[in-house]
């Protein structure tokens, strides 16, 4: 989700040393975060309570913050980057801007959700899904694959947010599984069929109010609205493609430590906290409806079980640094 750039300084109360205090935990850490403000702030506050350290947060969109870090280079004030999606982390790793993470941190998360070179770790996941209006689309009419939505039958009935960072990994997954030519043909169909929205929240609202039949979103946007208005009052429903379809892609938010950080010990401690039991419980309690990836913490009750999602065999690292997806979207006229 694109977020306007802002800075928030979160400082613990005086005398808050916390049980986790000790060497390498004092001082102020600077976090660049493309994650939603709610879960980010919940994680920061939990870390501060545990360590007594302070964290200053700069919020922005994935590509905006990654570009800023690359431009700042060795003088970046950032110590840690928390990305909404994995491609910006891959981009920074390719540029040699991320430090290696402690093996104990990486071990808390299944290997396939981490950087193969050990310089970022998966923190949270969400499933690509289809939100639909059952008044316009009966369950038996739902598409077998996300690729089917490029067919003329869906013209004017589909909503997408092509500029959303969450949509680009789906494009990368189609390209990875079926090739760039197939991905370009699919996106050309989307260009003809889809109504475009600025973000996932706009898609969820449009389908919920019957303005469009179906929309491609990450699952947690539906859950966030349902929590706000009441699950029983929701008119729209979620449909999970499953069976290894690219429309069942699991997107991963991850975190890495900047090589240029002058607070390496504290930065490593913070990233380790994100995937610890305490950190993942804070994520779940924040009400963001993502799946915690670290330390075996259970997701929020009511979510589809993570091991039932039948995601495609595409790891976050397989999605690359985003340039392939961006090029495909531009050639299809969606950006």
Short mmCIF file of C-alpha atoms in Angstrom, two decimals, residues 14 31-32 47 52 83 105 109 131 147 169 172 176 180 214 224 249 268 279-280 288 329 332:
data_model
loop_
_atom_site.label_atom_id
_atom_site.label_comp_id
_atom_site.label_asym_id
_atom_site.label_seq_id
_atom_site.Cartn_x
_atom_site.Cartn_y
_atom_site.Cartn_z
CA UNK A 14 11.80 7.25 31.47
CA UNK A 31 13.59 2.29 11.11
CA UNK A 32 12.41 2.85 7.55
CA UNK A 47 10.56 -3.84 21.33
CA UNK A 52 14.55 0.21 26.84
CA UNK A 83 9.48 -3.77 3.62
CA UNK A 105 17.38 -14.93 13.50
CA UNK A 109 11.51 -18.56 9.93
CA UNK A 131 -12.90 -10.63 -3.31
CA UNK A 147 -5.32 -16.06 -15.55
CA UNK A 169 4.57 -9.73 -6.97
CA UNK A 172 6.29 -11.54 -11.15
CA UNK A 176 8.11 -16.91 -13.21
CA UNK A 180 7.14 -13.20 -19.70
CA UNK A 214 -14.63 -9.08 -8.32
CA UNK A 224 -9.66 -5.39 8.19
CA UNK A 249 0.72 -16.26 -4.22
CA UNK A 268 20.32 -6.99 14.63
CA UNK A 279 7.41 -9.80 18.25
CA UNK A 280 5.08 -12.07 16.30
CA UNK A 288 -3.53 -6.39 10.84
CA UNK A 329 2.92 -3.50 -16.36
CA UNK A 332 0.61 -3.53 -21.00
#
